[in-house]
Amino acid sequence: MSKRYQIVGINFDHMHMGDWLRSVHEHPNADIAGICDENPERMQDVVRAFGIPPERVFTDYRACLEKARPDLAVLCPATGEHGLWTQRVAEFGVNIVVEKPFATCLADADAMIAAQRASGKLLAINWPTRWSACYITMKRLIDDGAIGDVLNVHHYGGNRGPLFHRADKVVCEPTAEEKKASWFYKKDRGGGSLLDYAGYGATLGTWFQNGRKPLEVTCTMDEPQGLEVDEHSVTVCRYAHGLSTIQTRWGTFSDPWIHQPQPKCGFVVCGTRGTISAYDYATTLRLQSPDRPEGFEMPVDEVRAPFHDPIEYLLAVLEGAEFERGPLHPEIARIGQQIVDSAARSAQEKRTVPLAD
């Protein structure tokens, strides 16, 4: 690479910040130039884990950006504050990546896009499963025509719940008080399984369908007693060429990175000449084809640079590599947000709605 890249992590609402900083720490051409959160206690685990000196730890994002002068800022705020934090950081003219989902609504997503367009810098939205070998392989097979034209994409996504793990998937058992206090369970901060997980199916599904949009969306969600938000949602998207489904679940029997629950978390894609199924963390896919309709297992592709993780990829983009029209690109992620917005409206109004625009 032409230089060492300076990267800051701002806002620790989402536990994935620890995963991001580990990727920066392990990259040979990147430094953790600063971390920032209004609550110093939330940064202590990464300070210890990565040996971050006190002069790089901030509680004021302005001071962090002014002193660190980063090439890239990683943002992990609560979903309801993605728009706010993106616009704050955009004023400093820095490349930005926001941890999934895109935003709570299309208006916020568009404000984020506009803020970064005005700064002339990169805006990316990270979806962790984008870097899974099984889904990289699934996309290659689709593009190679292995199943013909895509007709349906079905996604089931979720885990035991957002408070049952921390960074690096460290297992924990939340108390009732912790659950009640968490932003994940607060409606005004973007909580709920629909906003947390539907974007995976909507955005990667759009990628698998090469950017095609549904015509209308129908969604229903549960209404758990004593909670402001849903823990289970089912969405049906009607396209001109067929139906696709997205199901989100907090409360699976097991976490998929330990033991796949039933139903399995992952994707099934059906085409005019076959089908592919791939599940989170799997080392094989299952493919049906005209000459082997009984189906067969095939190993996932070897992942090659710069697609091992988002830090490796985004630094390659900053070095001049193409910013692919994939899940991280605002154009594809915006379509995913259109679907999620439509699903939320459908569930609220208890009817089928046209795709939000």
mmCIF file of C-alpha atoms in Angstrom:
data_model
loop_
_atom_site.group_PDB
_atom_site.id
_atom_site.type_symbol
_atom_site.label_atom_id
_atom_site.label_comp_id
_atom_site.label_asym_id
_atom_site.label_seq_id
_atom_site.Cartn_x
_atom_site.Cartn_y
_atom_site.Cartn_z
ATOM 1 C CA MET A 1 0.000 0.000 0.000
ATOM 2 C CA SER A 2 1.073 3.600 -0.576
ATOM 3 C CA LYS A 3 0.704 4.642 3.076
ATOM 4 C CA ARG A 4 -0.348 3.675 6.583
ATOM 5 C CA TYR A 5 -4.012 4.391 7.102
ATOM 6 C CA GLN A 6 -5.275 6.101 10.244
ATOM 7 C CA ILE A 7 -8.663 4.829 11.416
ATOM 8 C CA VAL A 8 -10.921 5.969 14.243
ATOM 9 C CA GLY A 9 -13.853 4.216 15.903
ATOM 10 C CA ILE A 10 -16.658 6.530 16.998
ATOM 11 C CA ASN A 11 -19.631 5.557 19.186
ATOM 12 C CA PHE A 12 -19.720 2.183 20.911
ATOM 13 C CA ASP A 13 -23.495 1.624 21.015
ATOM 14 C CA HIS A 14 -23.102 -1.510 18.888
ATOM 15 C CA MET A 15 -20.933 -4.361 20.187
ATOM 16 C CA HIS A 16 -19.503 -4.838 16.679
ATOM 17 C CA MET A 17 -17.117 -1.942 17.287
ATOM 18 C CA GLY A 18 -14.803 -4.394 19.026
ATOM 19 C CA ASP A 19 -14.743 -6.577 15.905
ATOM 20 C CA TRP A 20 -13.948 -3.561 13.725
ATOM 21 C CA LEU A 21 -11.059 -2.458 15.911
ATOM 22 C CA ARG A 22 -9.628 -5.962 15.947
ATOM 23 C CA SER A 23 -9.551 -5.895 12.127
ATOM 24 C CA VAL A 24 -7.766 -2.534 12.202
ATOM 25 C CA HIS A 25 -5.317 -3.766 14.835
ATOM 26 C CA GLU A 26 -4.437 -6.833 12.755
ATOM 27 C CA HIS A 27 -4.104 -5.030 9.403
ATOM 28 C CA PRO A 28 -0.422 -4.478 8.497
ATOM 29 C CA ASN A 29 -1.046 -1.006 7.056
ATOM 30 C CA ALA A 30 -3.575 0.435 9.505
ATOM 31 C CA ASP A 31 -3.449 2.086 12.917
ATOM 32 C CA ILE A 32 -6.136 2.743 15.501
ATOM 33 C CA ALA A 33 -5.639 6.499 15.520
ATOM 34 C CA GLY A 34 -8.386 7.141 18.042
ATOM 35 C CA ILE A 35 -11.522 5.827 19.692
ATOM 36 C CA CYS A 36 -14.403 7.872 21.013
ATOM 37 C CA ASP A 37 -17.504 7.383 23.105
ATOM 38 C CA GLU A 38 -19.303 9.665 25.538
ATOM 39 C CA ASN A 39 -19.106 6.868 28.123
ATOM 40 C CA PRO A 40 -15.414 6.030 28.806
ATOM 41 C CA GLU A 41 -16.362 2.745 30.484
ATOM 42 C CA ARG A 42 -17.624 1.300 27.191
ATOM 43 C CA MET A 43 -14.162 1.687 25.642
ATOM 44 C CA GLN A 44 -12.149 -0.052 28.337
ATOM 45 C CA ASP A 45 -12.299 -3.558 26.853
ATOM 46 C CA VAL A 46 -10.753 -2.438 23.544
ATOM 47 C CA VAL A 47 -8.242 -0.191 25.311
ATOM 48 C CA ARG A 48 -6.961 -3.256 27.154
ATOM 49 C CA ALA A 49 -7.252 -5.635 24.209
ATOM 50 C CA PHE A 50 -5.335 -3.473 21.738
ATOM 51 C CA GLY A 51 -3.110 -1.428 24.028
ATOM 52 C CA ILE A 52 -4.589 1.909 22.975
ATOM 53 C CA PRO A 53 -2.732 4.736 24.749
ATOM 54 C CA PRO A 54 -4.697 7.382 26.732
ATOM 55 C CA GLU A 55 -3.915 10.153 24.235
ATOM 56 C CA ARG A 56 -5.925 8.247 21.603
ATOM 57 C CA VAL A 57 -9.018 7.819 23.780
ATOM 58 C CA PHE A 58 -11.659 10.567 23.531
ATOM 59 C CA THR A 59 -15.112 11.408 24.823
ATOM 60 C CA ASP A 60 -15.596 14.302 22.337
ATOM 61 C CA TYR A 61 -15.857 13.215 18.698
ATOM 62 C CA ARG A 62 -14.689 16.638 17.497
ATOM 63 C CA ALA A 63 -11.462 16.395 19.448
ATOM 64 C CA CYS A 64 -10.973 12.837 18.195
ATOM 65 C CA LEU A 65 -11.346 13.829 14.547
ATOM 66 C CA GLU A 66 -9.317 17.017 14.851
ATOM 67 C CA LYS A 67 -6.382 15.320 16.569
ATOM 68 C CA ALA A 68 -6.375 11.970 14.754
ATOM 69 C CA ARG A 69 -7.053 13.369 11.262
ATOM 70 C CA PRO A 70 -8.215 9.912 10.131
ATOM 71 C CA ASP A 71 -8.459 8.458 6.656
ATOM 72 C CA LEU A 72 -11.514 6.438 7.700
ATOM 73 C CA ALA A 73 -14.058 6.694 10.509
ATOM 74 C CA VAL A 74 -15.961 3.612 11.681
ATOM 75 C CA LEU A 75 -19.365 4.475 13.194
ATOM 76 C CA CYS A 76 -21.308 2.078 15.450
ATOM 77 C CA PRO A 77 -24.129 4.156 16.982
ATOM 78 C CA ALA A 78 -27.645 2.948 17.721
ATOM 79 C CA THR A 79 -29.598 2.532 14.493
ATOM 80 C CA GLY A 80 -31.810 5.511 15.281
ATOM 81 C CA GLU A 81 -28.728 7.766 15.349
ATOM 82 C CA HIS A 82 -26.976 6.647 12.150
ATOM 83 C CA GLY A 83 -28.154 9.757 10.323
ATOM 84 C CA LEU A 84 -27.108 12.088 13.135
ATOM 85 C CA TRP A 85 -23.603 10.640 13.518
ATOM 86 C CA THR A 86 -22.939 10.378 9.803
ATOM 87 C CA GLN A 87 -23.814 14.045 9.324
ATOM 88 C CA ARG A 88 -21.667 15.042 12.311
ATOM 89 C CA VAL A 89 -18.592 13.211 11.052
ATOM 90 C CA ALA A 90 -19.160 14.194 7.403
ATOM 91 C CA GLU A 91 -18.458 17.809 8.365
ATOM 92 C CA PHE A 92 -14.820 16.798 8.935
ATOM 93 C CA GLY A 93 -14.356 15.533 5.374
ATOM 94 C CA VAL A 94 -13.489 11.944 6.283
ATOM 95 C CA ASN A 95 -14.384 8.634 4.624
ATOM 96 C CA ILE A 96 -17.112 6.891 6.626
ATOM 97 C CA VAL A 97 -18.274 3.321 7.102
ATOM 98 C CA VAL A 98 -21.388 2.689 9.179
ATOM 99 C CA GLU A 99 -22.043 -0.689 10.759
ATOM 100 C CA LYS A 100 -25.323 -2.237 9.634
ATOM 101 C CA PRO A 101 -28.164 -1.506 9.248
ATOM 102 C CA PHE A 102 -28.219 1.531 6.952
ATOM 103 C CA ALA A 103 -30.700 3.649 8.941
ATOM 104 C CA THR A 104 -34.098 3.616 10.628
ATOM 105 C CA CYS A 105 -35.795 5.106 7.590
ATOM 106 C CA LEU A 106 -35.195 6.088 3.983
ATOM 107 C CA ALA A 107 -35.142 9.800 4.806
ATOM 108 C CA ASP A 108 -32.193 9.270 7.181
ATOM 109 C CA ALA A 109 -30.414 7.097 4.624
ATOM 110 C CA ASP A 110 -30.815 9.797 1.989
ATOM 111 C CA ALA A 111 -29.530 12.447 4.402
ATOM 112 C CA MET A 112 -26.449 10.285 5.030
ATOM 113 C CA ILE A 113 -25.839 9.900 1.301
ATOM 114 C CA ALA A 114 -26.249 13.646 0.746
ATOM 115 C CA ALA A 115 -23.892 14.550 3.602
ATOM 116 C CA GLN A 116 -21.098 12.383 2.245
ATOM 117 C CA ARG A 117 -21.707 13.440 -1.336
ATOM 118 C CA ALA A 118 -21.195 17.040 -0.235
ATOM 119 C CA SER A 119 -17.924 16.103 1.460
ATOM 120 C CA GLY A 120 -16.671 14.243 -1.596
ATOM 121 C CA LYS A 121 -15.734 11.261 0.545
ATOM 122 C CA LEU A 122 -16.708 7.598 0.628
ATOM 123 C CA LEU A 123 -19.804 6.311 2.425
ATOM 124 C CA ALA A 124 -20.093 2.562 2.993
ATOM 125 C CA ILE A 125 -22.566 0.470 4.981
ATOM 126 C CA ASN A 126 -21.120 -2.768 6.296
ATOM 127 C CA TRP A 127 -23.047 -6.048 6.367
ATOM 128 C CA PRO A 128 -20.891 -8.635 8.181
ATOM 129 C CA THR A 129 -22.183 -11.620 6.187
ATOM 130 C CA ARG A 130 -20.910 -9.964 2.995
ATOM 131 C CA TRP A 131 -17.497 -11.381 3.948
ATOM 132 C CA SER A 132 -18.704 -14.953 4.474
ATOM 133 C CA ALA A 133 -17.139 -17.408 2.027
ATOM 134 C CA CYS A 134 -20.483 -19.140 1.495
ATOM 135 C CA TYR A 135 -22.198 -15.949 0.278
ATOM 136 C CA ILE A 136 -19.217 -14.871 -1.808
ATOM 137 C CA THR A 137 -19.479 -18.288 -3.491
ATOM 138 C CA MET A 138 -23.260 -17.991 -3.845
ATOM 139 C CA LYS A 139 -22.901 -14.659 -5.651
ATOM 140 C CA ARG A 140 -20.232 -16.077 -7.983
ATOM 141 C CA LEU A 141 -22.433 -19.043 -8.891
ATOM 142 C CA ILE A 142 -25.389 -16.746 -9.574
ATOM 143 C CA ASP A 143 -23.254 -14.491 -11.775
ATOM 144 C CA ASP A 144 -21.859 -17.561 -13.574
ATOM 145 C CA GLY A 145 -25.404 -18.593 -14.494
ATOM 146 C CA ALA A 146 -25.362 -21.770 -12.406
ATOM 147 C CA ILE A 147 -29.096 -21.494 -11.619
ATOM 148 C CA GLY A 148 -30.236 -19.379 -14.566
ATOM 149 C CA ASP A 149 -32.165 -16.193 -13.840
ATOM 150 C CA VAL A 150 -32.954 -15.565 -10.168
ATOM 151 C CA LEU A 151 -36.651 -15.917 -9.376
ATOM 152 C CA ASN A 152 -36.784 -16.000 -5.561
ATOM 153 C CA VAL A 153 -34.480 -15.143 -2.658
ATOM 154 C CA HIS A 154 -35.431 -16.445 0.791
ATOM 155 C CA HIS A 155 -33.579 -15.306 3.910
ATOM 156 C CA TYR A 156 -33.905 -16.336 7.542
ATOM 157 C CA GLY A 157 -31.745 -14.278 9.874
ATOM 158 C CA GLY A 158 -31.332 -13.846 13.583
ATOM 159 C CA ASN A 159 -29.793 -15.083 16.803
ATOM 160 C CA ARG A 160 -30.719 -15.707 20.443
ATOM 161 C CA GLY A 161 -30.950 -11.943 20.932
ATOM 162 C CA PRO A 162 -28.684 -8.892 20.671
ATOM 163 C CA LEU A 163 -27.605 -8.999 24.320
ATOM 164 C CA PHE A 164 -26.563 -12.651 24.391
ATOM 165 C CA HIS A 165 -23.121 -11.893 22.947
ATOM 166 C CA ARG A 166 -20.468 -9.191 22.910
ATOM 167 C CA ALA A 167 -17.591 -8.391 20.526
ATOM 168 C CA ASP A 168 -15.785 -11.461 19.180
ATOM 169 C CA LYS A 169 -19.040 -13.376 19.890
ATOM 170 C CA VAL A 170 -18.276 -13.702 23.591
ATOM 171 C CA VAL A 171 -21.321 -15.417 25.134
ATOM 172 C CA CYS A 172 -23.182 -13.687 27.953
ATOM 173 C CA GLU A 173 -26.560 -13.963 29.676
ATOM 174 C CA PRO A 174 -28.355 -10.597 29.930
ATOM 175 C CA THR A 175 -30.437 -9.690 32.939
ATOM 176 C CA ALA A 176 -33.980 -8.384 32.652
ATOM 177 C CA GLU A 177 -32.674 -4.961 33.707
ATOM 178 C CA GLU A 178 -30.035 -4.950 30.961
ATOM 179 C CA LYS A 179 -32.627 -5.871 28.358
ATOM 180 C CA LYS A 180 -34.974 -3.132 29.537
ATOM 181 C CA ALA A 181 -32.175 -0.525 29.437
ATOM 182 C CA SER A 182 -30.693 -1.485 26.064
ATOM 183 C CA TRP A 183 -31.227 0.669 22.977
ATOM 184 C CA PHE A 184 -31.906 -2.531 21.022
ATOM 185 C CA TYR A 185 -35.297 -2.679 22.760
ATOM 186 C CA LYS A 186 -36.207 0.998 22.401
ATOM 187 C CA LYS A 187 -38.397 1.967 19.479
ATOM 188 C CA ASP A 188 -37.174 5.556 19.227
ATOM 189 C CA ARG A 189 -33.551 4.396 18.915
ATOM 190 C CA GLY A 190 -34.151 1.936 16.101
ATOM 191 C CA GLY A 191 -34.616 -1.267 18.090
ATOM 192 C CA GLY A 192 -36.348 -4.456 17.066
ATOM 193 C CA SER A 193 -35.505 -7.521 14.999
ATOM 194 C CA LEU A 194 -36.967 -6.075 11.790
ATOM 195 C CA LEU A 195 -34.567 -3.113 11.733
ATOM 196 C CA ASP A 196 -31.697 -5.217 13.045
ATOM 197 C CA TYR A 197 -31.885 -8.105 10.580
ATOM 198 C CA ALA A 198 -34.236 -7.468 7.639
ATOM 199 C CA GLY A 199 -31.554 -5.353 5.991
ATOM 200 C CA TYR A 200 -29.411 -8.470 5.545
ATOM 201 C CA GLY A 201 -32.043 -10.244 3.482
ATOM 202 C CA ALA A 202 -33.104 -7.061 1.700
ATOM 203 C CA THR A 203 -29.606 -5.816 0.847
ATOM 204 C CA LEU A 204 -27.771 -9.057 0.073
ATOM 205 C CA GLY A 205 -30.945 -10.230 -1.655
ATOM 206 C CA THR A 206 -30.803 -7.127 -3.867
ATOM 207 C CA TRP A 207 -27.144 -7.942 -4.588
ATOM 208 C CA PHE A 208 -28.070 -11.487 -5.602
ATOM 209 C CA GLN A 209 -30.779 -10.035 -7.881
ATOM 210 C CA ASN A 210 -28.381 -7.512 -9.463
ATOM 211 C CA GLY A 211 -30.241 -4.473 -8.161
ATOM 212 C CA ARG A 212 -33.797 -5.390 -9.103
ATOM 213 C CA LYS A 213 -36.504 -3.869 -6.902
ATOM 214 C CA PRO A 214 -39.787 -5.335 -5.663
ATOM 215 C CA LEU A 215 -43.098 -3.790 -6.637
ATOM 216 C CA GLU A 216 -44.785 -4.168 -3.254
ATOM 217 C CA VAL A 217 -44.117 -5.461 0.238
ATOM 218 C CA THR A 218 -46.197 -7.247 2.875
ATOM 219 C CA CYS A 219 -44.975 -7.689 6.452
ATOM 220 C CA THR A 220 -46.276 -8.874 9.779
ATOM 221 C CA MET A 221 -44.459 -8.856 13.110
ATOM 222 C CA ASP A 222 -45.036 -10.120 16.626
ATOM 223 C CA GLU A 223 -45.977 -7.811 19.480
ATOM 224 C CA PRO A 224 -44.191 -9.189 22.577
ATOM 225 C CA GLN A 225 -45.844 -8.315 25.870
ATOM 226 C CA GLY A 226 -43.892 -5.690 27.787
ATOM 227 C CA LEU A 227 -41.614 -4.726 24.864
ATOM 228 C CA GLU A 228 -41.716 -1.682 22.592
ATOM 229 C CA VAL A 229 -40.277 -3.568 19.609
ATOM 230 C CA ASP A 230 -40.687 -6.790 17.690
ATOM 231 C CA GLU A 231 -38.612 -9.926 18.094
ATOM 232 C CA HIS A 232 -39.940 -11.719 15.007
ATOM 233 C CA SER A 233 -41.003 -10.487 11.583
ATOM 234 C CA VAL A 234 -41.951 -12.066 8.254
ATOM 235 C CA THR A 235 -41.791 -10.050 5.018
ATOM 236 C CA VAL A 236 -42.909 -10.977 1.506
ATOM 237 C CA CYS A 237 -41.609 -8.948 -1.440
ATOM 238 C CA ARG A 238 -43.442 -9.194 -4.759
ATOM 239 C CA TYR A 239 -41.266 -8.624 -7.821
ATOM 240 C CA ALA A 240 -42.341 -8.670 -11.443
ATOM 241 C CA HIS A 241 -40.611 -12.064 -11.706
ATOM 242 C CA GLY A 242 -41.702 -13.713 -8.441
ATOM 243 C CA LEU A 243 -41.875 -13.620 -4.648
ATOM 244 C CA SER A 244 -39.031 -13.377 -2.140
ATOM 245 C CA THR A 245 -39.189 -13.610 1.646
ATOM 246 C CA ILE A 246 -37.269 -12.176 4.593
ATOM 247 C CA GLN A 247 -37.697 -13.493 8.119
ATOM 248 C CA THR A 248 -36.033 -11.961 11.194
ATOM 249 C CA ARG A 249 -35.839 -13.578 14.622
ATOM 250 C CA TRP A 250 -34.480 -12.607 18.009
ATOM 251 C CA GLY A 251 -34.925 -15.730 20.105
ATOM 252 C CA THR A 252 -33.595 -18.546 17.935
ATOM 253 C CA PHE A 253 -32.925 -21.725 19.907
ATOM 254 C CA SER A 254 -29.167 -21.320 19.406
ATOM 255 C CA ASP A 255 -26.785 -18.766 17.930
ATOM 256 C CA PRO A 256 -25.850 -19.723 14.350
ATOM 257 C CA TRP A 257 -22.128 -19.144 14.902
ATOM 258 C CA ILE A 258 -22.194 -21.877 17.572
ATOM 259 C CA HIS A 259 -24.977 -24.255 16.463
ATOM 260 C CA GLN A 260 -27.291 -23.577 13.543
ATOM 261 C CA PRO A 261 -30.869 -23.267 14.810
ATOM 262 C CA GLN A 262 -33.881 -24.619 13.008
ATOM 263 C CA PRO A 263 -34.843 -23.015 10.673
ATOM 264 C CA LYS A 264 -31.228 -22.463 9.639
ATOM 265 C CA CYS A 265 -29.990 -18.889 9.318
ATOM 266 C CA GLY A 266 -29.017 -18.205 5.738
ATOM 267 C CA PHE A 267 -30.216 -17.908 2.139
ATOM 268 C CA VAL A 268 -31.989 -20.095 -0.395
ATOM 269 C CA VAL A 269 -31.951 -18.717 -3.945
ATOM 270 C CA CYS A 270 -34.140 -20.254 -6.657
ATOM 271 C CA GLY A 271 -33.590 -19.692 -10.361
ATOM 272 C CA THR A 272 -34.958 -20.779 -13.711
ATOM 273 C CA ARG A 273 -32.409 -23.624 -13.928
ATOM 274 C CA GLY A 274 -31.633 -24.604 -10.354
ATOM 275 C CA THR A 275 -31.354 -23.630 -6.699
ATOM 276 C CA ILE A 276 -28.588 -22.801 -4.210
ATOM 277 C CA SER A 277 -28.745 -22.909 -0.424
ATOM 278 C CA ALA A 278 -26.057 -21.442 1.828
ATOM 279 C CA TYR A 279 -26.133 -20.989 5.571
ATOM 280 C CA ASP A 280 -24.197 -18.748 7.936
ATOM 281 C CA TYR A 281 -20.649 -19.972 8.675
ATOM 282 C CA ALA A 282 -21.035 -23.034 6.414
ATOM 283 C CA THR A 283 -18.071 -24.481 4.536
ATOM 284 C CA THR A 284 -20.261 -26.003 1.792
ATOM 285 C CA LEU A 285 -23.268 -24.980 -0.310
ATOM 286 C CA ARG A 286 -25.983 -27.173 -1.766
ATOM 287 C CA LEU A 287 -26.752 -26.827 -5.457
ATOM 288 C CA GLN A 288 -29.500 -28.317 -7.639
ATOM 289 C CA SER A 289 -29.040 -28.266 -11.405
ATOM 290 C CA PRO A 290 -30.799 -29.792 -14.443
ATOM 291 C CA ASP A 291 -28.235 -32.603 -14.668
ATOM 292 C CA ARG A 292 -28.226 -33.212 -10.896
ATOM 293 C CA PRO A 293 -31.740 -32.453 -9.672
ATOM 294 C CA GLU A 294 -31.145 -34.566 -6.552
ATOM 295 C CA GLY A 295 -28.730 -31.884 -5.400
ATOM 296 C CA PHE A 296 -25.116 -32.018 -4.316
ATOM 297 C CA GLU A 297 -22.730 -30.345 -1.881
ATOM 298 C CA MET A 298 -19.875 -28.186 -3.078
ATOM 299 C CA PRO A 299 -17.119 -26.501 -1.047
ATOM 300 C CA VAL A 300 -17.065 -22.739 -0.654
ATOM 301 C CA ASP A 301 -14.523 -20.754 -2.644
ATOM 302 C CA GLU A 302 -11.251 -19.685 -1.106
ATOM 303 C CA VAL A 303 -11.664 -16.032 -0.157
ATOM 304 C CA ARG A 304 -8.993 -13.851 -1.719
ATOM 305 C CA ALA A 305 -7.826 -10.328 -0.916
ATOM 306 C CA PRO A 306 -9.302 -7.788 -0.545
ATOM 307 C CA PHE A 307 -12.480 -9.612 0.487
ATOM 308 C CA HIS A 308 -11.503 -11.096 3.849
ATOM 309 C CA ASP A 309 -13.026 -8.283 5.894
ATOM 310 C CA PRO A 310 -14.329 -4.716 5.470
ATOM 311 C CA ILE A 311 -11.120 -3.012 6.606
ATOM 312 C CA GLU A 312 -9.038 -4.855 4.013
ATOM 313 C CA TYR A 313 -11.646 -4.082 1.352
ATOM 314 C CA LEU A 314 -12.198 -0.406 2.143
ATOM 315 C CA LEU A 315 -8.478 0.334 2.327
ATOM 316 C CA ALA A 316 -8.123 -1.276 -1.094
ATOM 317 C CA VAL A 317 -10.866 1.046 -2.354
ATOM 318 C CA LEU A 318 -9.046 4.039 -0.866
ATOM 319 C CA GLU A 319 -5.948 2.811 -2.723
ATOM 320 C CA GLY A 320 -7.880 2.978 -6.002
ATOM 321 C CA ALA A 321 -9.695 -0.354 -6.314
ATOM 322 C CA GLU A 322 -13.248 -0.270 -7.677
ATOM 323 C CA PHE A 323 -16.005 0.292 -5.112
ATOM 324 C CA GLU A 324 -18.213 -2.562 -6.271
ATOM 325 C CA ARG A 325 -21.948 -2.137 -6.667
ATOM 326 C CA GLY A 326 -22.574 -4.533 -3.812
ATOM 327 C CA PRO A 327 -24.021 -4.517 -0.292
ATOM 328 C CA LEU A 328 -21.645 -1.811 1.020
ATOM 329 C CA HIS A 329 -22.468 0.576 -1.813
ATOM 330 C CA PRO A 330 -25.152 3.161 -0.937
ATOM 331 C CA GLU A 331 -26.968 2.445 -4.206
ATOM 332 C CA ILE A 332 -27.620 -1.205 -3.291
ATOM 333 C CA ALA A 333 -27.997 -0.537 0.437
ATOM 334 C CA ARG A 334 -30.600 2.142 -0.341
ATOM 335 C CA ILE A 335 -32.767 -0.421 -2.135
ATOM 336 C CA GLY A 336 -32.470 -2.595 0.959
ATOM 337 C CA GLN A 337 -33.615 0.372 3.046
ATOM 338 C CA GLN A 338 -36.577 0.912 0.719
ATOM 339 C CA ILE A 339 -37.644 -2.676 1.395
ATOM 340 C CA VAL A 340 -37.200 -2.348 5.170
ATOM 341 C CA ASP A 341 -39.117 0.954 5.228
ATOM 342 C CA SER A 342 -41.932 -0.649 3.272
ATOM 343 C CA ALA A 343 -41.966 -3.661 5.598
ATOM 344 C CA ALA A 344 -42.208 -1.456 8.693
ATOM 345 C CA ARG A 345 -45.067 0.520 7.166
ATOM 346 C CA SER A 346 -46.857 -2.643 6.076
ATOM 347 C CA ALA A 347 -46.651 -4.141 9.563
ATOM 348 C CA GLN A 348 -47.884 -0.934 11.152
ATOM 349 C CA GLU A 349 -50.784 -0.485 8.744
ATOM 350 C CA LYS A 350 -51.476 -4.233 8.475
ATOM 351 C CA ARG A 351 -51.680 -4.178 4.689
ATOM 352 C CA THR A 352 -49.595 -4.617 1.552
ATOM 353 C CA VAL A 353 -47.812 -1.418 0.504
ATOM 354 C CA PRO A 354 -45.944 -0.268 -2.634
ATOM 355 C CA LEU A 355 -42.175 -0.018 -2.391
ATOM 356 C CA ALA A 356 -41.149 3.163 -0.590
ATOM 357 C CA ASP A 357 -39.457 5.759 -2.761
#
